PDB file of C-alpha atoms in Angstrom:
ATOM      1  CA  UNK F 255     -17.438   2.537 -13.612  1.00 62.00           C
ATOM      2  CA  UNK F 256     -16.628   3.106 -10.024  1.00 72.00           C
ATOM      3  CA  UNK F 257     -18.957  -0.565  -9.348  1.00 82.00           C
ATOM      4  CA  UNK F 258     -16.141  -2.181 -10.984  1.00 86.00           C
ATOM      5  CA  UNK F 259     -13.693  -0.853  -8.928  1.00 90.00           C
ATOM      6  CA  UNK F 260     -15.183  -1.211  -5.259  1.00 93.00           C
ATOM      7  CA  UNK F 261     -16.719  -4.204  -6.275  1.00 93.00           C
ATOM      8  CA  UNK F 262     -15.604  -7.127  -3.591  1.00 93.00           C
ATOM      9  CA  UNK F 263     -16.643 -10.126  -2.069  1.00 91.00           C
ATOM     10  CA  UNK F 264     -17.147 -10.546   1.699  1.00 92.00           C
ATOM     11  CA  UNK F 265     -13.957 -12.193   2.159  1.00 95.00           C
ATOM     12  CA  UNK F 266     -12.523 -12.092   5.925  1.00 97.00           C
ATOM     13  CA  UNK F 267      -8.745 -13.398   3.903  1.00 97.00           C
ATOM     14  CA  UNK F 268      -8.722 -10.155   1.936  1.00 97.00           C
ATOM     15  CA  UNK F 269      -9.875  -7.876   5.145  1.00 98.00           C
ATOM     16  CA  UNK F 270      -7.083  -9.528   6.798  1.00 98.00           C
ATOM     17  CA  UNK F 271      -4.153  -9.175   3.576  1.00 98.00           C
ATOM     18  CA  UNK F 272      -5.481  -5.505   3.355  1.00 98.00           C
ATOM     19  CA  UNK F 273      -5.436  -3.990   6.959  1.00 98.00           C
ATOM     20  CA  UNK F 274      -1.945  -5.841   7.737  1.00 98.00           C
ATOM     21  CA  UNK F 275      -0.190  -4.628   4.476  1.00 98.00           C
ATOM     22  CA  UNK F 276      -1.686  -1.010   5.133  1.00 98.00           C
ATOM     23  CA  UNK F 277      -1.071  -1.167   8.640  1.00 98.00           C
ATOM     24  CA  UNK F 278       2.295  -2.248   8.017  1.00 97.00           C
ATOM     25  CA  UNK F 279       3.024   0.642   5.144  1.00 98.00           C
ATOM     26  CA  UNK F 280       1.577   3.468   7.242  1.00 98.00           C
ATOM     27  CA  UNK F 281       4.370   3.906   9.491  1.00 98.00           C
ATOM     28  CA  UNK F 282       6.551   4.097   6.490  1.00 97.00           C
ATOM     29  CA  UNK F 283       4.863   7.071   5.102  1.00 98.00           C
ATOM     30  CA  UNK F 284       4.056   8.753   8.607  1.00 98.00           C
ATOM     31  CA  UNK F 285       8.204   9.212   8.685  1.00 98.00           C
ATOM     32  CA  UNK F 286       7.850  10.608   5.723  1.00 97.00           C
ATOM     33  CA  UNK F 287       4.933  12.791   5.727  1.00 98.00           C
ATOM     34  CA  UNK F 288       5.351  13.804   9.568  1.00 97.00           C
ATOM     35  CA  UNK F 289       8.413  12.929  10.761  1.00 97.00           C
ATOM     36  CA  UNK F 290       6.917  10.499  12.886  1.00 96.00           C
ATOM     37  CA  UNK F 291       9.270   7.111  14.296  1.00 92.00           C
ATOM     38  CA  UNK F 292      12.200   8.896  13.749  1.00 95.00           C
ATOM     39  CA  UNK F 293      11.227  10.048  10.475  1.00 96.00           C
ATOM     40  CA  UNK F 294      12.562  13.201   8.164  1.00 96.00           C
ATOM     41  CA  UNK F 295       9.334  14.570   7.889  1.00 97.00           C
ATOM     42  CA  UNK F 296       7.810  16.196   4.280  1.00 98.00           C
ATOM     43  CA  UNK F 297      10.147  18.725   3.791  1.00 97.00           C
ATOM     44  CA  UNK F 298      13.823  16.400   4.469  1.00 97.00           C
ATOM     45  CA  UNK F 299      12.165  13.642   2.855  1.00 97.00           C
ATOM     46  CA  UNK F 300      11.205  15.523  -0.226  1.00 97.00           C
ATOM     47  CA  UNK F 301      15.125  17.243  -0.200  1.00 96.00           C
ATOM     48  CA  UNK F 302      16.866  13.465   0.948  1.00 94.00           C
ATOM     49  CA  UNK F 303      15.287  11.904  -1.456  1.00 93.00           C
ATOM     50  CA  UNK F 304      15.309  14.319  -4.857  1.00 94.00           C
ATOM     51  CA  UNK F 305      18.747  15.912  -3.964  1.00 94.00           C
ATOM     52  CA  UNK F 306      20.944  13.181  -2.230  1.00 88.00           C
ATOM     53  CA  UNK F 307      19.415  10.125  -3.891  1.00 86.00           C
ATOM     54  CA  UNK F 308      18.282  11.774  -7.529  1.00 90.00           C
ATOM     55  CA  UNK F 309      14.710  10.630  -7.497  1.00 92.00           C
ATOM     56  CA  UNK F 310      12.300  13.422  -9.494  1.00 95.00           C
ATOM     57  CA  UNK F 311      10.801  15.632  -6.954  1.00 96.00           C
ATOM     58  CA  UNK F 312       7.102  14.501  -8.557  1.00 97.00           C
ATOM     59  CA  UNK F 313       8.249  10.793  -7.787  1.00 95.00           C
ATOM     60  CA  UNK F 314       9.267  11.592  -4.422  1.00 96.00           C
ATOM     61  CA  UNK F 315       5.775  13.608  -3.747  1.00 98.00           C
ATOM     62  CA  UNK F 316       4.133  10.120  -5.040  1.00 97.00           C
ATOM     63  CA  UNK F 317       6.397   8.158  -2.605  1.00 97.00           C
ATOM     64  CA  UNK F 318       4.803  10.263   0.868  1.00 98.00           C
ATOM     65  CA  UNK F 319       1.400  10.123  -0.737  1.00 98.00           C
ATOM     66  CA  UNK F 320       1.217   6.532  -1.498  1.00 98.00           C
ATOM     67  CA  UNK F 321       3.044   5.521   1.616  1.00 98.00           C
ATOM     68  CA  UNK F 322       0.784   7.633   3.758  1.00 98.00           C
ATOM     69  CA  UNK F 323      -2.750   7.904   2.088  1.00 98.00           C
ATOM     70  CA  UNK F 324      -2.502   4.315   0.122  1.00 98.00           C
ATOM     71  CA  UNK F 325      -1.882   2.471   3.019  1.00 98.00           C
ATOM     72  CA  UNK F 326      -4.352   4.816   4.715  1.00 98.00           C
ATOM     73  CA  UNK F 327      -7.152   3.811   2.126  1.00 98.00           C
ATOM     74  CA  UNK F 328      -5.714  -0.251   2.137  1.00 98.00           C
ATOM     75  CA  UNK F 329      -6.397  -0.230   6.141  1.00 98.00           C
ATOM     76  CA  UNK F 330      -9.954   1.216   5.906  1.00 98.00           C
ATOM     77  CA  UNK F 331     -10.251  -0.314   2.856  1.00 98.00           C
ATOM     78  CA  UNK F 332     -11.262   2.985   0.556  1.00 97.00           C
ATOM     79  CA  UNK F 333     -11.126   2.983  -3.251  1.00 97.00           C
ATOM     80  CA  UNK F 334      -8.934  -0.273  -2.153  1.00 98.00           C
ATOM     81  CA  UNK F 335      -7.528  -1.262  -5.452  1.00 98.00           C
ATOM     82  CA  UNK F 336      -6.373   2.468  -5.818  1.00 98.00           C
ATOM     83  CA  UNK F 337      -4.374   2.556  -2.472  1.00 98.00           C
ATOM     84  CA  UNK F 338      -3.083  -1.362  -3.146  1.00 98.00           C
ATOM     85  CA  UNK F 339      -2.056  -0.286  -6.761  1.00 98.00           C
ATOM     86  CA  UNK F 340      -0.012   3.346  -4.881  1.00 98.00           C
ATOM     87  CA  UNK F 341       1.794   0.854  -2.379  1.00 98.00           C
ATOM     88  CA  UNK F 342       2.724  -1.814  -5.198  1.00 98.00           C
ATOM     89  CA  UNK F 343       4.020   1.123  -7.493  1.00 98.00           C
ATOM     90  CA  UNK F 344       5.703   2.518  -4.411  1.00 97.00           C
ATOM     91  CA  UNK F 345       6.968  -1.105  -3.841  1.00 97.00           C
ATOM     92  CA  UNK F 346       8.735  -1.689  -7.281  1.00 97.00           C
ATOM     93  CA  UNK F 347      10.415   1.562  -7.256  1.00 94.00           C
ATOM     94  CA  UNK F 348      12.109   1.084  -3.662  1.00 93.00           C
ATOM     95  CA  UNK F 349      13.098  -2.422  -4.680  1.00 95.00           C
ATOM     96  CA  UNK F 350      14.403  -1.383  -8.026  1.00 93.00           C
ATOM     97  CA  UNK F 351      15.723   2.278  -7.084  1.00 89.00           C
ATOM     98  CA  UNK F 352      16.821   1.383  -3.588  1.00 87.00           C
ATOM     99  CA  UNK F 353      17.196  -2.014  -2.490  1.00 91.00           C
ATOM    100  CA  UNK F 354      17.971  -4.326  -5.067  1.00 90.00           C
ATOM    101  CA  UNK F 355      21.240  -3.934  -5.396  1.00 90.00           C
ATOM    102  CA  UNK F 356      21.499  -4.981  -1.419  1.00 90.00           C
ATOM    103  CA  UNK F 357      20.216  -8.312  -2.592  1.00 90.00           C
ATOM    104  CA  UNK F 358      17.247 -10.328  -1.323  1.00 93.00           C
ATOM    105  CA  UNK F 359      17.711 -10.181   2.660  1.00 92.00           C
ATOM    106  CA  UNK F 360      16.553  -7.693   5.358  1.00 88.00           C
ATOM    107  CA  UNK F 361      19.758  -6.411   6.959  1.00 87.00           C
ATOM    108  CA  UNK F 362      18.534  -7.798  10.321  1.00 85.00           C
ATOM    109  CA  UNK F 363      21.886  -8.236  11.545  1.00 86.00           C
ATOM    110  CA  UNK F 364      23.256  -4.838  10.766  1.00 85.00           C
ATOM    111  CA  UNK F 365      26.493  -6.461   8.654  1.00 87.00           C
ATOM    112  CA  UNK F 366      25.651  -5.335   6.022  1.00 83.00           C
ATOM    113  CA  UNK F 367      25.019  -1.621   4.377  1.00 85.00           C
ATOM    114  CA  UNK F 368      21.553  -1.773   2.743  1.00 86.00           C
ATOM    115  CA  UNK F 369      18.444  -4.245   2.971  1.00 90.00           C
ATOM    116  CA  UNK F 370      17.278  -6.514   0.490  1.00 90.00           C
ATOM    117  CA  UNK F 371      13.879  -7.004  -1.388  1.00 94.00           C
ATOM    118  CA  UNK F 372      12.145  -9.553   0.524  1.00 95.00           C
ATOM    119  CA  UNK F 373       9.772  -7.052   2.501  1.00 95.00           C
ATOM    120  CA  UNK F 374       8.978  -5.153  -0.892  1.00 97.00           C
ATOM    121  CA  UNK F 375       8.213  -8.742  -2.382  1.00 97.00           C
ATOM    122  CA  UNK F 376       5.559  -9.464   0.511  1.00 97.00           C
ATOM    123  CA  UNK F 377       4.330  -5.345   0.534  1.00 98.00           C
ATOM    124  CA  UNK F 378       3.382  -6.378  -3.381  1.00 98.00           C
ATOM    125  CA  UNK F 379       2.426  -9.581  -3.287  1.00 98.00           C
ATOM    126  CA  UNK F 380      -0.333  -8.315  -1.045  1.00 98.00           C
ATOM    127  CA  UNK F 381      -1.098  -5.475  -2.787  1.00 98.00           C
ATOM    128  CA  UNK F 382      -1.350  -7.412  -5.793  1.00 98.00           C
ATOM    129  CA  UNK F 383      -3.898  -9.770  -3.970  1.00 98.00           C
ATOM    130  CA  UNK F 384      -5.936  -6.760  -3.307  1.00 98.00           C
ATOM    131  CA  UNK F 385      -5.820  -4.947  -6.786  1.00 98.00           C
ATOM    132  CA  UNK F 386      -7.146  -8.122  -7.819  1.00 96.00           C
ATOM    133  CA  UNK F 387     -10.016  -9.424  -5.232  1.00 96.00           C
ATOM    134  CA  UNK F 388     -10.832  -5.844  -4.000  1.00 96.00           C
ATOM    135  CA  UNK F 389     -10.791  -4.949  -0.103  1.00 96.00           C
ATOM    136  CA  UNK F 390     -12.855  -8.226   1.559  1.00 96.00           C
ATOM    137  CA  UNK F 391     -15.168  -7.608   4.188  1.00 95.00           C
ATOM    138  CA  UNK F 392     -15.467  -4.648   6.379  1.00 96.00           C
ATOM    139  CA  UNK F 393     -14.183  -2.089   3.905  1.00 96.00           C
ATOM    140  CA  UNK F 394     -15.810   0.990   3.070  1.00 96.00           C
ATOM    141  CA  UNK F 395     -15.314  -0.292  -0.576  1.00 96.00           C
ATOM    142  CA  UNK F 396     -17.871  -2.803  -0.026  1.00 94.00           C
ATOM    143  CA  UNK F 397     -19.917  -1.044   1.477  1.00 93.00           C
ATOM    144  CA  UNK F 398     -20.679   1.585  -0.685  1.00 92.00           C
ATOM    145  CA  UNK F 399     -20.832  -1.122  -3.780  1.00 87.00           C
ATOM    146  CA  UNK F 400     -23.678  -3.018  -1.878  1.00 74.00           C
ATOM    147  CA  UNK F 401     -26.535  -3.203  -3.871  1.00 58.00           C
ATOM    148  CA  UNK F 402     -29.453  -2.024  -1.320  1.00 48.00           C
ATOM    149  CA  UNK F 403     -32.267  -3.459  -3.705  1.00 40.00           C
ATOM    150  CA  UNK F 404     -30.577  -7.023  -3.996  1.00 46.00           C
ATOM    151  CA  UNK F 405     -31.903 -10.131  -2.053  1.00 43.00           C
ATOM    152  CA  UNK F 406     -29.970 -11.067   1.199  1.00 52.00           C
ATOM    153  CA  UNK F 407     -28.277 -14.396  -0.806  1.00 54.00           C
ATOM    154  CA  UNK F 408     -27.188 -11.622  -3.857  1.00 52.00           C
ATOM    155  CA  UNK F 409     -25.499  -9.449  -0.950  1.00 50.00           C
ATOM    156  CA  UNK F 410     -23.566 -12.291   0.569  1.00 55.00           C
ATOM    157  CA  UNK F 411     -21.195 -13.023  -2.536  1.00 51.00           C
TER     158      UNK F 411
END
C-alpha cells in the first residue's frame, strides 16, 4: 500500500513544483500556527477564524495543520501526495470560503477589499501535479520507495 503512495520518478520538474509550492505555503501556516510574519498565532487563528468568519472549529484545526505540516511534508517531500492533497483541500476552501467572491485578482494595489483566486489556482495546480507524479527527486518519498535489490537502470525510472 504505502509503495503506491511514495512511489515517484526521479524527476528534478516535480522536486522543483514541490519545494516552491511548500515553500511558498509554509509561511502561510507559520502565521497561523505561531504567529510568525505578523501572524495571529494558534489560539487567534483558531477564535478569528471559527467565531468571526463561521468556519467549524475542526475545519479551522485542518486549515493550521495543512498549511503548516502539508507544506512542511511538500518541501521535504514526505508522504508527498498526503501534504499536496492537505494544501489543495486547504486551497479550495480559501478560494471558495474566502476569496472568490473578491474575484480572480490579487489585491496588489490595495483598491480593493479582498484578493482574488489566482494564487489558490497556482497553490492547486501544483499540488495537483504532485498528488499525481509523487514528490520527484530528492524527496524522502523516494527514497524510502527505492527498491534496494533492483538493478541501477530499474532505480533510475
Amino acid at each position: 500500500m504505502f509503495s503506491k503512495l511514495l512511489k515517484t520518478k526521479d524527476d528534478l520538474k516535480l522536486t522543483l513544483i514541490r519545494v516552491v509550492a511548500g515553500g511558498v505555503m509554509l509561511p502561510h501556516g507559520m502565521q497561523k500556527l505561531l504567529g510568525r510574519n505578523g501572524g495571529a498565532g494558534f489560539t487567534r487563528t483558531m477564535q478569528n477564524l471559527s467565531k468571526g468568519v463561521g468556519i467549524p472549529t475542526w475545519l479551522v484545526f485542518l486549515v493550521i495543520v495543512a498549511e503548516s505540516f502539508g507544506a512542511l511534508g511538500m518541501i521535504l517531500g514526505l508522504f508527498s501526495r498526503i501534504a499536496a492533497f492537505s494544501v489543495f483541500a486547504d486551497m479550495i476552501g480559501a478560494a471558495l470560503l474566502v476569496n472568490i467572491h473578491s474575484g480572480f485578482f490579487m489585491n496588489w494595489a490595495g483598491t480593493r477589499k479582498g484578493e482574488g483566486i489566482e494564487y489558490h489556482l497556482l497553490m492547486m495546480a501544483m499540488s495537483l501535479a504532485v498528488m499525481i507524479w509523487g514528490g520527484g527527486a530528492f524527496s524522502v518519498d523516494r527514497a524510502l520507495s527505492r527498491d534496494k535489490y533492483a538493478s541501477p537502470a530499474a532505480r533510475r525510472d
